[in-house]
Short mmCIF file of C-alpha atoms in Angstrom, two decimals:
data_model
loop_
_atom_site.label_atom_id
_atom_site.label_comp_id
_atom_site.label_asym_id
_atom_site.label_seq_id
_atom_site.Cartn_x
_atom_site.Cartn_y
_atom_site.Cartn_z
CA UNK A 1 -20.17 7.68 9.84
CA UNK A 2 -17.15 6.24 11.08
CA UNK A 3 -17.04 4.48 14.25
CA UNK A 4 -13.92 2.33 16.12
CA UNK A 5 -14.33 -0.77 16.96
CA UNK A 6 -11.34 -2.01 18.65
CA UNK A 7 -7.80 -0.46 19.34
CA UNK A 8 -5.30 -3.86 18.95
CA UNK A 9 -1.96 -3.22 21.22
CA UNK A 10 1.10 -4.83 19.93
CA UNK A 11 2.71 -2.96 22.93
CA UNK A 12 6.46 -2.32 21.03
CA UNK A 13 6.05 1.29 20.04
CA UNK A 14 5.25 3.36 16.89
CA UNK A 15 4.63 1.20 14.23
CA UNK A 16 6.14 3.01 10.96
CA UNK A 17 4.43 -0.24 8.34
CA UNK A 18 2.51 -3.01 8.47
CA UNK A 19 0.93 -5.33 6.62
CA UNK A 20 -1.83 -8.31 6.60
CA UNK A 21 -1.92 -11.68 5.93
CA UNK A 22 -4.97 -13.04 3.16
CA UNK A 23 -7.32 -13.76 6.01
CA UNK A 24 -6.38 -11.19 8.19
CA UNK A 25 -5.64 -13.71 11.45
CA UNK A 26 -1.94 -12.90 11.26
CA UNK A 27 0.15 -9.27 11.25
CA UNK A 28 2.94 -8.36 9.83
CA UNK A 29 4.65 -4.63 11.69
CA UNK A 30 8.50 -3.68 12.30
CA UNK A 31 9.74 -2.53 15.52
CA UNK A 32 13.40 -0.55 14.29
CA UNK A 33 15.11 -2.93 12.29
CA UNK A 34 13.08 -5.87 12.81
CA UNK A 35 9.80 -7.57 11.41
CA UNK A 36 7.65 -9.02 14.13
CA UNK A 37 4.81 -11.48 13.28
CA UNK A 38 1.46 -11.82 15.46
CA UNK A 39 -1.37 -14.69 15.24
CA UNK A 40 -4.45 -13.97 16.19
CA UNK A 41 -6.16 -15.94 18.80
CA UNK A 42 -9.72 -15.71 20.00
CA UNK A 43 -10.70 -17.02 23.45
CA UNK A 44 -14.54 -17.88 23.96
CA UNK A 45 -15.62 -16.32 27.14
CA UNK A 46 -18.72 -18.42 27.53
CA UNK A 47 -19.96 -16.12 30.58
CA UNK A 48 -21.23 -13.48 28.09
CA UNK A 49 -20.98 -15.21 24.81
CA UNK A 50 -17.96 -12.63 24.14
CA UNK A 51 -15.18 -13.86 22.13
CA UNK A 52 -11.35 -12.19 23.36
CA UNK A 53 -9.23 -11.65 20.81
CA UNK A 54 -5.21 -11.83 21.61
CA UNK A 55 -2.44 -10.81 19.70
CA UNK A 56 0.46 -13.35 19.92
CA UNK A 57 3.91 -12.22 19.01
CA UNK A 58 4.71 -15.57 17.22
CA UNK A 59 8.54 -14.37 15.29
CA UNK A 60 10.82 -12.15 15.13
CA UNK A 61 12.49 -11.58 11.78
CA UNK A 62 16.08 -10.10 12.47
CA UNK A 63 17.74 -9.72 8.85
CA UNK A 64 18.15 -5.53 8.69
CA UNK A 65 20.52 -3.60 10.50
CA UNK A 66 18.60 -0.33 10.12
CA UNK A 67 15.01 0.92 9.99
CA UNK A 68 12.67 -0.88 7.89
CA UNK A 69 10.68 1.33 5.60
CA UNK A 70 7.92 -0.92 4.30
CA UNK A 71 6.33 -4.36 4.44
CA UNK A 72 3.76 -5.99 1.80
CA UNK A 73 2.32 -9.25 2.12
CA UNK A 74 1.39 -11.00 -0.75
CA UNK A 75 -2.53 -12.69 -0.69
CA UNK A 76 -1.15 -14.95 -3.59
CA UNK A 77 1.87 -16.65 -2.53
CA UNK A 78 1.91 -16.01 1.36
CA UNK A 79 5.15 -13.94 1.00
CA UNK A 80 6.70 -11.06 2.86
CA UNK A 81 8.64 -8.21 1.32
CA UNK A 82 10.18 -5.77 3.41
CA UNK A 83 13.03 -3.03 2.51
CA UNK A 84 14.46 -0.70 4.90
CA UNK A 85 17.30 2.11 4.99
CA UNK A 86 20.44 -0.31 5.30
CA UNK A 87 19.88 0.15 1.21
CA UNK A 88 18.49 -4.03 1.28
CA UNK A 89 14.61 -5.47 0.02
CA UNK A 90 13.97 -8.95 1.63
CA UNK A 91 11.87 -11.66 0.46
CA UNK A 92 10.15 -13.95 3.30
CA UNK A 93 8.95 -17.13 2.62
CA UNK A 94 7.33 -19.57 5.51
CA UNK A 95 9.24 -23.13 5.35
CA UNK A 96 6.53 -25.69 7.06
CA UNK A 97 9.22 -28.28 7.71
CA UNK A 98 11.61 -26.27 10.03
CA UNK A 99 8.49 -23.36 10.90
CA UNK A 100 10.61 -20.62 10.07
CA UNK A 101 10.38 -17.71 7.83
CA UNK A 102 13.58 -17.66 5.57
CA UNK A 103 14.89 -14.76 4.22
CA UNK A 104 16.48 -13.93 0.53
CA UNK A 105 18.05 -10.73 -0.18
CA UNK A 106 17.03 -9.65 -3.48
CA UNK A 107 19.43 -7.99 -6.13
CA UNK A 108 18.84 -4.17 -5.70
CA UNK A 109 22.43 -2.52 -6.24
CA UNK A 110 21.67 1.03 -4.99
CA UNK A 111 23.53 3.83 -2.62
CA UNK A 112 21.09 4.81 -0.70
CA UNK A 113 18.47 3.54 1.17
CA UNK A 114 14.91 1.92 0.14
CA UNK A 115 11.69 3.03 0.99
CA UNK A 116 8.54 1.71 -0.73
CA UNK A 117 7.71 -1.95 -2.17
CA UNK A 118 4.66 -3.35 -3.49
CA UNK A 119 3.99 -6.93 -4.67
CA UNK A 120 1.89 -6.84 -8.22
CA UNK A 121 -1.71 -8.78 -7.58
CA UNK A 122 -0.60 -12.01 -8.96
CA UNK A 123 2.34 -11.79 -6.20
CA UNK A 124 5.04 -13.26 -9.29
CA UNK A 125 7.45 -9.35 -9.30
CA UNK A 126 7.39 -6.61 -7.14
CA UNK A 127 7.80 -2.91 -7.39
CA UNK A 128 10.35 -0.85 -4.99
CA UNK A 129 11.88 2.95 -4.95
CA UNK A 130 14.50 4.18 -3.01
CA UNK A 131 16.14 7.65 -1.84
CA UNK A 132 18.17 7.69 -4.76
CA UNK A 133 15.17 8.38 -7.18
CA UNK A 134 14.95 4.73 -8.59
CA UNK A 135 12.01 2.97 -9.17
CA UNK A 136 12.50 -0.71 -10.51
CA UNK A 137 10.77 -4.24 -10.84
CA UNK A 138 12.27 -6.84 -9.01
CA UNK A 139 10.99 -10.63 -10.75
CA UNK A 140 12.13 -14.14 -9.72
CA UNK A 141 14.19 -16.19 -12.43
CA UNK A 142 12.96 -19.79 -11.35
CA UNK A 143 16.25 -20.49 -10.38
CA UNK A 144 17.46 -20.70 -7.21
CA UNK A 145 15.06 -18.55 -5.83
CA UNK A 146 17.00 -15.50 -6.98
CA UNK A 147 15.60 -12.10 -7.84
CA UNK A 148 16.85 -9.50 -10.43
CA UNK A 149 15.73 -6.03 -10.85
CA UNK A 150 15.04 -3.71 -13.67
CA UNK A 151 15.23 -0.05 -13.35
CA UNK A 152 12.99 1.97 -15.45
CA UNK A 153 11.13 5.87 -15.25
CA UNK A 154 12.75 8.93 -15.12
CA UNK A 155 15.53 9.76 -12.56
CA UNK A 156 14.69 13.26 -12.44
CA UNK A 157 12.48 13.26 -9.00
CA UNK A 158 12.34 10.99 -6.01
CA UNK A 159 9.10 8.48 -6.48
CA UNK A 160 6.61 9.13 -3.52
CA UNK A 161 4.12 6.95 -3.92
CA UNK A 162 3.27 3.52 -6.23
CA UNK A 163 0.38 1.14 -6.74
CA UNK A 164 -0.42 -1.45 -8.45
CA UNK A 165 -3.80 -1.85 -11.31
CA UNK A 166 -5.82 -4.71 -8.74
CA UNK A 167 -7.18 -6.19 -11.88
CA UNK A 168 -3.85 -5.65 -14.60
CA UNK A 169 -0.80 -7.53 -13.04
CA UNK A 170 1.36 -4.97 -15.82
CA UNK A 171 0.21 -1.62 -14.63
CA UNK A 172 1.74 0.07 -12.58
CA UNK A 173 0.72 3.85 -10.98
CA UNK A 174 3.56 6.07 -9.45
CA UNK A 175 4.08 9.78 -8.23
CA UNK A 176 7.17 12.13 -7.91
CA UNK A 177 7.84 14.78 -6.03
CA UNK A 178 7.38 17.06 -9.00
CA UNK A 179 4.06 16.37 -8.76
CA UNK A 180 3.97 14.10 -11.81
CA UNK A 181 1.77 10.72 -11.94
CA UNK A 182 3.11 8.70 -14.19
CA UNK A 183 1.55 4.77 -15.55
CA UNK A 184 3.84 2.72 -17.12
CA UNK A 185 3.62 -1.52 -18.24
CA UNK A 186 5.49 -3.13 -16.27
CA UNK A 187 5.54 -6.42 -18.41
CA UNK A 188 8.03 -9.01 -17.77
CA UNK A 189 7.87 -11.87 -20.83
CA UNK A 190 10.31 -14.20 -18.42
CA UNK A 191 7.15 -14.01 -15.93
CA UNK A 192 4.21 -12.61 -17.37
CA UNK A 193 1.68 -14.35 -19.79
CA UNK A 194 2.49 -13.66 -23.19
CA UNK A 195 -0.55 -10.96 -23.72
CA UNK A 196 -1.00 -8.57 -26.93
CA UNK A 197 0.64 -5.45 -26.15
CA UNK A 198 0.33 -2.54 -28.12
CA UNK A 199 3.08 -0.35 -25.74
CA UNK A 200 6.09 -2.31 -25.11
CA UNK A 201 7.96 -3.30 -22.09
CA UNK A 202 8.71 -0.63 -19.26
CA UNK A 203 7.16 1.88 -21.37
CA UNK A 204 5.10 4.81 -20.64
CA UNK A 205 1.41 4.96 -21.14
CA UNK A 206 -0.12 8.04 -19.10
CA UNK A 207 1.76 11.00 -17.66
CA UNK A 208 -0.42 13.81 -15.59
CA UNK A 209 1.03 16.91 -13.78
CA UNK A 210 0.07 18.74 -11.76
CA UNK A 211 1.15 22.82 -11.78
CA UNK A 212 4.68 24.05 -9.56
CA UNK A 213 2.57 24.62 -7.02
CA UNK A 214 1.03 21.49 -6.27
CA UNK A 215 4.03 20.07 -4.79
CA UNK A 216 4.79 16.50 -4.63
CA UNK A 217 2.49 13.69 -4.94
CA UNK A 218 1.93 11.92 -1.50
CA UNK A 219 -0.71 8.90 -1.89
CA UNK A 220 -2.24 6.94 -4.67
CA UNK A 221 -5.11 4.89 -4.83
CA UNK A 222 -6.56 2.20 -7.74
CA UNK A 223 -10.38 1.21 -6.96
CA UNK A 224 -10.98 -2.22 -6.27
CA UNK A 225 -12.28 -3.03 -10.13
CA UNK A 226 -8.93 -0.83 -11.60
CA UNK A 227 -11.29 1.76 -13.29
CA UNK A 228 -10.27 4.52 -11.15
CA UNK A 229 -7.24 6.13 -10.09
CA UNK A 230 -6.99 8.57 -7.01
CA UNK A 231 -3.96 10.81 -6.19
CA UNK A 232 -2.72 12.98 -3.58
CA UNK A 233 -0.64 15.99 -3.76
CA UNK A 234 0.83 18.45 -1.31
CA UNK A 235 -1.25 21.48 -2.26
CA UNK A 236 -4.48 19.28 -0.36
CA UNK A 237 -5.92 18.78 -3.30
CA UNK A 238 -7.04 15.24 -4.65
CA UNK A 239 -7.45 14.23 -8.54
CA UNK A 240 -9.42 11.08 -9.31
CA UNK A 241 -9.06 9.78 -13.12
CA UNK A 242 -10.79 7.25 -14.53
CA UNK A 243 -9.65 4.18 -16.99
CA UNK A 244 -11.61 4.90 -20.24
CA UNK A 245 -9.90 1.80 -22.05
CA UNK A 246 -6.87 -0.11 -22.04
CA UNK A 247 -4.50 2.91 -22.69
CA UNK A 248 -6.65 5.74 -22.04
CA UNK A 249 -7.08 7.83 -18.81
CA UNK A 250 -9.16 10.69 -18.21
CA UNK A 251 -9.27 13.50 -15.41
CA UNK A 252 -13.26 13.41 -13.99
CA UNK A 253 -12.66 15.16 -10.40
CA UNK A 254 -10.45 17.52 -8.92
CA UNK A 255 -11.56 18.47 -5.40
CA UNK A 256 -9.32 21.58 -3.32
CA UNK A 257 -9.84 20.11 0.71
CA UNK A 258 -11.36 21.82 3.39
CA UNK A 259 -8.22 20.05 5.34
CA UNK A 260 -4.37 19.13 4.97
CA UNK A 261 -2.57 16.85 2.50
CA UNK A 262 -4.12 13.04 2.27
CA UNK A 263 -1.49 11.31 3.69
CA UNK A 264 -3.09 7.89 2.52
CA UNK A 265 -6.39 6.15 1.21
CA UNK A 266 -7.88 3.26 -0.40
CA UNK A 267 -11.06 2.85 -2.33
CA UNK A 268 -13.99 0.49 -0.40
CA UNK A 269 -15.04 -2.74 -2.51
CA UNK A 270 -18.07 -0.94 -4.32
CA UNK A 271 -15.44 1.26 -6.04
CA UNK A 272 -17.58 3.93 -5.75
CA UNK A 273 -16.07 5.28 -2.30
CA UNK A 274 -13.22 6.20 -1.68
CA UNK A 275 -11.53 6.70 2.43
CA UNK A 276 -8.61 9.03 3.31
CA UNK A 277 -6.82 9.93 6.10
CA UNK A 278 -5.45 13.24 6.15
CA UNK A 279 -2.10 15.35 8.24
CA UNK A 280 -4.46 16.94 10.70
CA UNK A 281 -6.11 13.68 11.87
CA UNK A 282 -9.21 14.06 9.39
CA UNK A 283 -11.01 11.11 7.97
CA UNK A 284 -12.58 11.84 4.37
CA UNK A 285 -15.43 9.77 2.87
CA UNK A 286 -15.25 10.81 -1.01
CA UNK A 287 -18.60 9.27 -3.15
CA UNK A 288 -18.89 8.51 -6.44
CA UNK A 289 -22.15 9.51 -8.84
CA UNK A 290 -22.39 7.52 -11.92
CA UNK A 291 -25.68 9.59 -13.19
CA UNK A 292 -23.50 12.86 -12.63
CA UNK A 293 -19.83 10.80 -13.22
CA UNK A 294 -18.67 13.02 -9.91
CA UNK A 295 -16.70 12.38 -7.22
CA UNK A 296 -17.38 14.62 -4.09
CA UNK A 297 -17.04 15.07 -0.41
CA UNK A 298 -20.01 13.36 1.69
CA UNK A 299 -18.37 13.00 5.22
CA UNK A 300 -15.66 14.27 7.68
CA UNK A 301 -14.71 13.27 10.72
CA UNK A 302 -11.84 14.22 13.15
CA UNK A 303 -10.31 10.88 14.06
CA UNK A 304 -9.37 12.48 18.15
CA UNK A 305 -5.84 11.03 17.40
CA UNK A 306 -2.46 12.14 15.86
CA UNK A 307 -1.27 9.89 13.44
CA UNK A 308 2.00 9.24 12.74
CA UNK A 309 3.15 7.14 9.07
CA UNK A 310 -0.35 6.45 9.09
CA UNK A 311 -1.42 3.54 6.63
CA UNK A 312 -4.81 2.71 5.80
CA UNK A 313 -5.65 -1.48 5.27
CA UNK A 314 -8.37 -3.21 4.60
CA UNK A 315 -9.39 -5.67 7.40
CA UNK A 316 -12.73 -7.41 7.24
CA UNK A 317 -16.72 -7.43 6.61
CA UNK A 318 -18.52 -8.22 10.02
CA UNK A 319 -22.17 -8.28 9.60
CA UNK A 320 -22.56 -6.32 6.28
CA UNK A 321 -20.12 -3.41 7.79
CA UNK A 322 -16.51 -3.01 6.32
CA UNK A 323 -13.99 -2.68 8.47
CA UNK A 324 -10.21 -1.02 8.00
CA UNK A 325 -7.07 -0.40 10.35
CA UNK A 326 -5.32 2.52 10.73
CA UNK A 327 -2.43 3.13 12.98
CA UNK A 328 -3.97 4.89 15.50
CA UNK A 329 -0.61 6.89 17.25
CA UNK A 330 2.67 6.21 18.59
CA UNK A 331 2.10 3.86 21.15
CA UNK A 332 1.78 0.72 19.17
CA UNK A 333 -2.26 0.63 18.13
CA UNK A 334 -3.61 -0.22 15.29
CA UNK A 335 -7.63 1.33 15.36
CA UNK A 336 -10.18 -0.95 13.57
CA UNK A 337 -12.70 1.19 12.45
CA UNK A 338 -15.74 0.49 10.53
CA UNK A 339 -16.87 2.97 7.49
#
């Protein structure tokens, strides 16, 4: 079952992305064109052994002039990314001398604006698309702290969704709005270890499609151990494939919903079950059977709230319980909810 635990009110409006820091004491959200930062601080109330928790708005980070589209914060480095429609990505780093967060505008050279990023999990290149159906790698040189980008994938469809393999810093997982999934290496020799590769650079290795009908791809998922790979599409139905070896994917589930289009998910730390959030407010519970090797439907519940560029994060583990936030509406919530 899934159960709320607290609603946290950063009390500045919808929030259209957000992001964590490693330990989860500090939030990342935009407000507009801006990036606002909140520490956590917990109060002991020692009349009922209750501990208050406060949300502190701590910065402000004014470096877009127009809506920001996405925020990722890197559990290796401590880094920010953000991109947003004024067509500009942004890397954030914290400078403990002056206690600022300093901003770099990476080398992106496109028309029109940006809309996803997503640092790889050893936080050394990033992944961003944009309006104008580009997906690229964006990798620091070493020198000067400057950033260069490398477009790759086909230009024939606007890139809905990416994610990155958890446990393979080169592969990455994106879906167009043909309804194509496509899994290419994103290996970078200038930043990567030197590893055997058997597919070279920017190459493909996996492309699935779905029919016409499907429509576009909307969410994608990797489980926490990179075996399996869950994605969306318009046509509310979800395909899970499954990492057979280093190259090799296979379809083992695809499962028509009793609802509306996932709008986003994320696997729990088994690997083995998998949470979604769907367009009429639904919250999924998908299970894994390794004697049957089938995914299927084991819960559904109607979260009593309408969502809006809902994102689904992991948050913490409280007392054997796993807990998640999910924007919760308009007004500036994030709902922790345990699953």
């Amino acid at each position: 079952m899934f159960k709320i635990k607290k609603l946290l009110n950063i009390k500045n409006g919808y929030i259209r992305c957000y992001s964590w820091n490693s330990d989860r004491s500090i939030l990342s959200s935009n407000v507009n064109n801006n990036i606002l930062i909140y520490s956590l601080n917990i109060n002991n109330n020692n009349n009922d052994n209750e501990e208050d928790e406060e949300w502190i708005l701590e910065y402000e980070l004014c470096q877009h002039d127009r809506m920001v589209t996405s925020l990722d914060w890197s559990e290796k480095n401590n880094c920010i990314l953000s991109c947003s429609e004024d067509k500009l990505a942004c890397y954030w780093r914290y400078d403990q001398a002056t206690r600022r967060w300093l901003p770099r505008i990476t080398t992106v050279r496109v028309s029109k604006s940006c809309e996803q990023l997503a640092w790889s999990p050893l936080g050394n290149k990033f992944a961003l698309t944009t309006a104008e159906n580009t997906l690229m790698i964006l990798f620091n040189t070493g020198e000067s702290d400057h950033w260069l980008s490398h477009r790759f994938g086909p230009s024939n469809s606007r890139v809905r969704a990416i994610a990155w393999n958890p446990v393979n810093n080169n592969m990455l997982a994106c879906g167009n709005a043909r309804g194509e999934l496509y899994i290419y290496n994103a290996y970078i020799s200038t930043v990567d270890r030197l590893l055997p590769n058997k597919i070279g650079n920017f190459q493909l290795i996996t492309k699935m499609s779905d029919s016409a009908t499907d429509g576009f791809i909307q969410s994608i998922a990797w489980s926490r151990d990179g075996v399996f790979l869950a994605y969306s599409s318009q046509a509310s139905k979800l395909t899970i494939i499954q990492l057979l070896s280093q190259y090799e994917f296979k379809i083992i589930a695809t499962i028509k919903l009793p609802t509306l289009p996932i709008c986003d998910m994320i696997f729990k730390d088994n690997s083995k079950e998998l949470i979604a959030l769907t367009f009429d407010y639904q919250l999924l519970k998908f299970t894994y059977s390794p004697t049957t090797n089938q995914w299927s439907i084991t819960d559904i519940v109607d979260s009593g709230d309408h969502l809006f560029h809902p994102k689904i994060r992991y948050y913490h583990e409280i007392d054997g319980e796993q807990y998640y936030s999910i924007q919760s509406s308009i007004d500036g919530c994030l709902a922790i909810i345990s699953i």
